[in-house]
């Protein structure tokens, strides 16, 4: 019961923020998109609130935590009293018809449902147990729980005391939220991950439905749900799946903006990209490329619409800055260093040593691409689509998504070349599958753009 209370309160925070945003902007969400998106908005908002609590000295306990949703509910009802709105104008009632899916579509739906239940079954029996899950996330969450907040000198602790103090804290703070409600229960806290997994699938389906068709969205969602690497990371405490979710959802809203020009979509994309910076350091790549793609879109926009697009992008940049700046101020003021990518220790000799290992990198990469144990034939489909439909990669919406995906991948490759710690083989062997997970959602979306016309001819 305490777990349900913690998750429901997290969802309530996100739901209230979405209701207010939709009412103010006069935009609406489908029922399932709203329900799933509230999980991610709530997680972000709680992370920001707990970070602020630590900054001003408010102790982490059940009362200070309960104050967050209560305060937001008061704000929402106060807004409603002054500006009444119809709930159905913000959250559209479910209007889908299962007959539209056909027999094959229903099979896909039940396949997704069975996969989700399997993820739950794989998650429930075990506590937090893997090395990275304990060292990078659970230990930090327990420190915050026992200390009643983030210790003042936490970011100056050595790596011997706490692993990677430079890592962003959104997942440990979300775990702290659950710990405060449930006690230090390492079994129940892992259910956060299936919740993020389900949320990603539902938002992905909703957004792809908005871009293409309902049946095509279901097919793509099934492919994402059944990738073993994606579902496996839904059963363990790691920030990689959470980063994948935020980046994928941000890219989906970015593509909706490019197609429709709705400034609400770009603000949603900006919120997701800005929030991702609180999840993993790798989010800096996606956020920077996101800004670059929007700049390219602005430059290619007709002069008649350029002023509006410029205002939209400026507002989106301001939102990202507002979300990200507290974390970067803390990083800069505390002097934490990324020991894996220490630019101060980067020398031409170190880079050349890594360049010599590029064949090893490519060998391990092709093992992942052709590794059905982790990926089924996901990456085979993706690269086949790139080759088969290569002319589409420079056209319209697909061109912007290809730029976003390709430039992000290129920067990841550059980061490998800049590694300053162990040899490159060590880093590639331990990180490449996780890094490819970060790209899985946007790679699937790009494949969807490239193959839509051909699938439509077969399936309708």
XYZ file of C-alpha atoms in Angstrom:
460
model
C 0.000 0.000 0.000
C 2.820 2.421 0.821
C 4.382 1.693 -2.577
C 1.116 2.489 -4.332
C 0.867 5.700 -2.317
C 4.391 6.738 -3.337
C 3.768 6.014 -7.022
C 0.320 7.584 -7.008
C 1.637 10.757 -5.378
C 4.426 10.887 -7.965
C 1.854 10.490 -10.737
C -0.422 13.105 -9.121
C 2.353 15.702 -9.204
C 2.831 15.131 -12.926
C -0.903 15.008 -13.639
C -1.558 18.331 -11.907
C 1.286 20.022 -13.799
C -0.004 18.642 -17.112
C -3.560 19.741 -16.336
C -2.377 23.261 -15.565
C -0.148 23.357 -18.652
C -2.953 22.096 -20.882
C -5.487 24.500 -19.401
C -3.186 27.525 -19.689
C -2.034 26.670 -23.223
C -5.470 25.378 -24.263
C -4.056 22.106 -25.496
C -5.317 18.592 -24.975
C -3.867 15.113 -24.435
C -5.311 11.715 -25.155
C -6.217 9.808 -22.009
C -3.389 7.305 -22.297
C -0.812 9.917 -23.291
C -1.783 12.058 -20.307
C -1.668 9.121 -17.892
C 1.773 7.946 -19.016
C 3.327 11.377 -19.494
C 2.362 12.295 -15.932
C 4.830 9.660 -14.697
C 7.777 11.406 -16.348
C 6.631 14.945 -15.576
C 6.049 13.918 -11.966
C 9.477 12.285 -11.696
C 11.156 15.426 -13.035
C 9.172 17.763 -10.799
C 9.877 15.677 -7.710
C 13.576 15.604 -8.526
C 13.627 19.404 -8.857
C 11.607 19.828 -5.643
C 13.852 17.543 -3.577
C 16.951 19.249 -4.930
C 15.419 22.576 -3.854
C 14.522 21.101 -0.442
C 18.171 20.204 0.139
C 19.307 23.630 -0.979
C 17.040 25.455 1.513
C 17.435 22.878 4.303
C 14.002 21.201 4.301
C 14.321 17.672 5.686
C 13.239 14.689 3.593
C 10.330 13.052 5.386
C 6.776 11.972 4.681
C 5.346 15.354 5.659
C 7.621 17.483 3.470
C 7.070 15.036 0.604
C 3.280 15.088 0.998
C 3.404 18.887 0.881
C 4.466 18.792 -2.793
C 1.306 17.222 -4.315
C -0.902 19.023 -1.773
C 0.568 22.410 -2.709
C 0.177 21.675 -6.413
C -3.454 20.631 -5.906
C -4.109 23.904 -4.062
C -2.540 25.829 -6.957
C -4.614 23.905 -9.494
C -7.924 24.450 -7.681
C -7.080 28.128 -7.172
C -6.415 28.442 -10.895
C -9.667 26.620 -11.633
C -11.589 28.982 -9.353
C -10.294 31.975 -11.320
C -10.183 30.355 -14.780
C -12.676 27.452 -14.937
C -11.919 24.823 -17.579
C -13.510 21.606 -18.724
C -11.417 18.554 -17.894
C -12.436 16.968 -21.205
C -10.861 19.907 -23.013
C -7.471 18.946 -21.556
C -7.794 15.160 -21.344
C -9.714 13.741 -24.287
C -11.892 10.732 -23.415
C -10.690 7.456 -24.881
C -12.324 7.003 -28.266
C -10.422 4.099 -29.793
C -12.173 1.115 -31.343
C -10.464 -2.260 -31.051
C -12.026 -3.313 -34.348
C -9.805 -0.814 -36.140
C -6.752 -2.833 -35.154
C -7.799 -6.067 -36.843
C -6.699 -9.523 -35.727
C -2.974 -8.837 -36.235
C -3.205 -5.570 -34.309
C -4.877 -7.327 -31.373
C -2.092 -9.899 -31.370
C 0.446 -7.080 -31.170
C -1.448 -5.494 -28.267
C -1.560 -8.744 -26.297
C 2.102 -9.324 -27.107
C 2.955 -5.950 -25.528
C 0.780 -6.749 -22.506
C 2.424 -10.148 -21.999
C 5.873 -8.560 -22.322
C 4.989 -6.001 -19.638
C 3.707 -8.709 -17.276
C 6.919 -10.648 -17.879
C 8.941 -7.555 -16.937
C 6.966 -7.291 -13.675
C 7.554 -10.978 -12.967
C 11.289 -10.545 -13.582
C 11.455 -7.483 -11.326
C 9.496 -8.528 -8.246
C 11.523 -11.357 -6.687
C 14.841 -9.548 -6.306
C 16.215 -6.524 -4.430
C 18.606 -4.016 -5.975
C 21.627 -6.194 -6.638
C 23.878 -5.289 -9.606
C 27.097 -3.371 -8.885
C 26.175 -0.200 -10.806
C 22.628 -0.201 -9.452
C 23.883 -0.329 -5.874
C 26.903 1.971 -6.196
C 25.557 4.639 -8.534
C 21.900 4.852 -7.522
C 20.683 2.862 -4.496
C 23.572 3.850 -2.228
C 23.049 7.538 -3.001
C 19.302 7.238 -2.403
C 19.952 5.572 0.956
C 22.420 8.299 1.908
C 19.762 10.916 1.119
C 17.160 8.941 3.073
C 19.354 8.530 6.166
C 20.673 12.109 6.026
C 17.229 13.589 5.440
C 18.477 15.321 2.303
C 21.507 15.689 0.076
C 24.501 16.251 2.417
C 26.036 19.683 1.982
C 29.453 18.319 1.078
C 28.139 15.374 -0.965
C 29.631 16.540 -4.276
C 33.080 16.915 -2.767
C 33.193 13.323 -1.518
C 35.832 11.113 -3.080
C 35.100 8.192 -5.385
C 36.103 5.884 -2.538
C 33.167 7.141 -0.485
C 30.528 7.389 -3.216
C 30.773 6.263 -6.831
C 30.675 8.991 -9.458
C 29.513 12.040 -7.453
C 29.352 13.853 -10.828
C 26.409 11.724 -11.983
C 23.068 13.588 -12.158
C 20.649 12.687 -9.373
C 17.152 12.328 -10.817
C 16.951 8.540 -10.414
C 18.434 8.462 -6.875
C 16.022 11.231 -5.869
C 13.070 9.300 -7.320
C 14.251 6.258 -5.363
C 14.507 8.392 -2.229
C 10.865 9.373 -2.765
C 9.863 5.685 -2.716
C 12.142 4.907 0.241
C 10.543 7.620 2.377
C 7.110 6.076 1.788
C 8.119 2.403 2.012
C 11.229 2.355 4.186
C 14.495 1.050 2.739
C 12.699 -1.611 0.713
C 15.051 -2.636 -2.090
C 12.450 -4.918 -3.696
C 9.617 -2.433 -4.017
C 11.825 0.427 -5.196
C 12.735 -1.567 -8.312
C 9.120 -1.293 -9.515
C 9.949 2.246 -10.572
C 11.634 0.782 -13.647
C 8.630 -1.179 -15.042
C 6.619 2.002 -14.471
C 9.054 3.982 -16.648
C 9.029 1.170 -19.227
C 5.234 1.181 -19.459
C 5.182 4.976 -19.568
C 7.648 5.033 -22.460
C 5.611 2.526 -24.467
C 2.318 4.342 -23.939
C 3.675 7.804 -24.789
C 5.536 6.356 -27.770
C 2.326 4.785 -29.061
C 0.343 7.984 -28.552
C 2.884 10.246 -30.242
C 3.481 7.907 -33.201
C -0.304 7.664 -33.637
C -0.296 11.447 -33.960
C 2.437 11.261 -36.624
C 1.268 8.193 -38.568
C -1.598 5.728 -38.049
C -2.851 3.828 -35.017
C -2.016 0.382 -36.349
C 1.429 1.458 -37.484
C 2.050 2.996 -34.057
C 1.062 -0.300 -32.450
C 3.499 -2.221 -34.655
C 6.341 0.145 -33.778
C 5.468 0.015 -30.072
C 5.515 -3.775 -30.197
C 8.986 -3.707 -31.739
C 10.240 -1.359 -29.005
C 8.590 -3.336 -26.199
C 10.068 -6.661 -27.279
C 13.682 -5.586 -27.753
C 15.390 -7.645 -25.005
C 17.833 -4.856 -24.128
C 14.934 -2.453 -23.523
C 12.835 -4.853 -21.446
C 15.891 -6.124 -19.522
C 16.757 -2.584 -18.425
C 13.171 -2.257 -17.209
C 13.955 -4.894 -14.566
C 17.097 -3.319 -13.074
C 17.887 -0.022 -11.422
C 19.813 1.910 -14.072
C 19.332 5.424 -15.420
C 19.842 4.323 -19.032
C 16.219 3.347 -19.664
C 15.025 6.571 -18.043
C 17.348 8.598 -20.282
C 16.095 6.643 -23.306
C 12.520 7.506 -22.361
C 13.130 11.246 -21.946
C 15.221 11.555 -25.126
C 12.733 9.514 -27.172
C 9.709 11.459 -25.945
C 11.551 14.732 -26.499
C 12.364 13.691 -30.072
C 8.732 12.670 -30.679
C 7.481 16.096 -29.596
C 10.209 17.758 -31.643
C 8.973 15.945 -34.749
C 5.372 16.919 -33.963
C 6.488 20.541 -33.773
C 8.372 20.323 -37.070
C 5.250 18.903 -38.726
C 2.555 21.065 -37.133
C 4.327 24.152 -35.788
C 2.474 23.982 -32.457
C 4.586 25.836 -29.888
C 3.186 23.619 -27.107
C 4.938 20.642 -28.714
C 8.304 22.350 -28.754
C 7.895 23.339 -25.109
C 7.140 19.720 -24.225
C 10.202 18.607 -26.197
C 12.317 21.210 -24.442
C 11.062 20.125 -21.018
C 11.951 16.501 -21.713
C 15.381 17.348 -23.122
C 16.148 19.755 -20.292
C 15.029 17.218 -17.695
C 17.231 14.552 -19.282
C 20.256 16.551 -18.128
C 19.327 15.527 -14.574
C 19.449 11.830 -15.525
C 22.832 11.111 -17.150
C 25.770 13.157 -18.400
C 25.229 11.733 -21.886
C 22.079 13.847 -22.101
C 24.309 16.852 -22.844
C 24.877 15.348 -26.295
C 21.194 14.979 -27.103
C 20.274 18.386 -25.689
C 22.984 20.159 -27.698
C 22.005 18.354 -30.910
C 18.333 19.097 -30.204
C 19.168 22.814 -30.117
C 21.223 22.492 -33.318
C 18.395 20.723 -35.182
C 15.960 23.460 -34.155
C 18.428 26.046 -35.465
C 18.595 24.203 -38.813
C 14.805 24.103 -38.886
C 14.698 27.850 -38.263
C 17.135 28.544 -41.102
C 15.087 26.461 -43.540
C 11.753 27.951 -42.514
C 9.996 30.317 -44.925
C 10.621 33.975 -44.142
C 6.919 34.524 -43.484
C 6.957 32.039 -40.584
C 10.518 32.574 -39.380
C 9.618 35.154 -36.754
C 7.129 32.805 -35.065
C 9.567 29.880 -35.177
C 12.306 32.072 -33.716
C 10.038 33.022 -30.793
C 9.116 29.376 -30.242
C 12.753 28.285 -30.201
C 13.724 31.142 -27.908
C 11.046 30.122 -25.386
C 12.149 26.479 -25.637
C 15.784 27.451 -25.046
C 14.780 29.536 -22.027
C 12.864 26.584 -20.550
C 15.814 24.238 -21.049
C 18.142 26.776 -19.459
C 15.818 27.246 -16.479
C 15.599 23.483 -15.907
C 19.285 22.666 -16.394
C 21.105 25.611 -14.829
C 20.732 24.597 -11.127
C 22.463 21.285 -11.781
C 25.292 22.853 -13.763
C 25.809 25.536 -11.112
C 26.222 22.799 -8.501
C 28.615 20.877 -10.752
C 30.724 23.974 -11.441
C 30.799 25.206 -7.845
C 31.635 21.794 -6.344
C 34.427 21.040 -8.792
C 33.333 17.444 -9.475
C 35.262 15.790 -12.323
C 34.286 13.100 -14.788
C 37.199 10.691 -14.424
C 36.294 8.843 -17.633
C 36.339 11.966 -19.793
C 38.847 14.300 -18.159
C 39.617 16.911 -20.795
C 42.452 18.254 -18.671
C 44.274 14.930 -19.077
C 43.537 14.592 -22.786
C 46.686 14.484 -24.884
C 47.368 13.750 -28.569
C 49.043 10.509 -27.501
C 45.928 9.423 -25.598
C 43.694 10.205 -28.578
C 46.028 8.344 -30.964
C 46.018 5.345 -28.645
C 42.219 5.307 -28.823
C 42.203 5.814 -32.590
C 44.295 2.658 -32.953
C 41.496 0.751 -31.216
C 38.796 1.825 -33.697
C 38.781 -1.642 -35.366
C 38.034 -3.116 -31.945
C 35.203 -0.621 -31.467
C 33.716 -1.517 -34.848
C 34.025 -5.232 -34.117
C 32.158 -4.888 -30.811
C 29.589 -2.647 -32.508
C 28.798 -5.240 -35.190
C 28.472 -7.849 -32.449
C 25.713 -5.720 -30.959
C 24.022 -5.098 -34.320
C 23.911 -8.817 -35.124
C 23.281 -9.912 -31.529
C 19.720 -11.317 -31.313
C 20.163 -12.128 -27.636
C 20.074 -8.400 -26.811
C 18.463 -6.790 -29.824
C 16.485 -9.377 -31.848
C 16.850 -7.990 -35.384
C 16.184 -4.410 -34.299
C 19.450 -2.915 -35.567
C 19.438 -5.084 -38.681
C 16.063 -3.539 -39.597
C 17.371 -0.068 -38.820
C 20.510 -0.248 -40.948
C 18.671 -2.058 -43.750
C 16.130 0.792 -43.755
C 18.941 3.358 -43.895
C 20.436 1.660 -46.958
C 17.152 0.879 -48.700
C 15.570 4.291 -48.142
C 18.734 6.415 -48.053
C 17.226 9.041 -50.365
C 14.606 9.831 -47.712
C 17.306 10.691 -45.185
C 17.661 14.191 -46.595
C 13.970 14.870 -47.172
C 11.481 16.693 -44.955
C 10.840 15.520 -41.422
C 12.940 12.375 -41.790
C 15.927 14.571 -42.639
C 15.706 16.438 -39.314
C 15.395 13.195 -37.364
C 18.301 11.674 -39.311
C 20.386 14.747 -38.453
C 19.434 14.430 -34.774
C 20.287 10.719 -34.679
C 23.430 10.842 -36.802
C 25.018 13.880 -35.163
C 24.325 12.489 -31.671
C 25.951 9.180 -32.665
C 28.947 11.024 -34.107
C 29.477 12.916 -30.840
C 29.213 9.648 -28.874
C 31.952 8.266 -31.133
C 34.035 11.394 -30.507
C 33.615 10.904 -26.755
C 35.037 7.408 -27.096
C 38.081 8.899 -28.820
C 38.495 11.328 -25.904
C 38.471 8.679 -23.144
C 41.374 9.289 -20.779
C 41.125 6.472 -18.234
C 41.415 2.771 -19.059
C 42.033 1.507 -22.594
C 39.273 1.978 -25.137
C 38.408 -1.736 -25.235
C 37.458 -1.587 -21.555
C 35.066 1.319 -22.083
C 33.513 0.030 -25.290
C 33.015 -3.471 -23.946
C 31.259 -2.186 -20.816
C 29.219 0.676 -22.284
C 28.369 0.139 -25.951
C 25.186 -1.856 -25.347
C 23.943 0.793 -22.889
C 24.828 3.604 -25.260
C 22.960 1.874 -28.083
C 19.954 1.639 -25.760
C 19.922 5.456 -25.586
C 19.424 5.521 -29.375
C 16.848 2.728 -29.607
C 13.729 4.924 -29.449
C 14.887 7.541 -31.942
C 16.342 4.867 -34.253
C 12.985 3.094 -34.283
C 11.213 6.378 -34.990
C 13.562 7.102 -37.893
C 12.964 3.596 -39.249
C 9.247 4.306 -38.948
C 9.573 7.404 -41.115
C 11.594 5.545 -43.729
C 9.368 2.462 -43.982
C 5.877 3.895 -43.427
C 4.802 4.053 -47.067
C 5.887 0.475 -47.730
C 4.212 -0.945 -44.615
C 1.055 1.008 -45.405
C 0.811 -0.682 -48.819
C 0.892 -4.098 -47.152
C -1.137 -3.478 -44.002
C -3.193 -0.435 -44.880
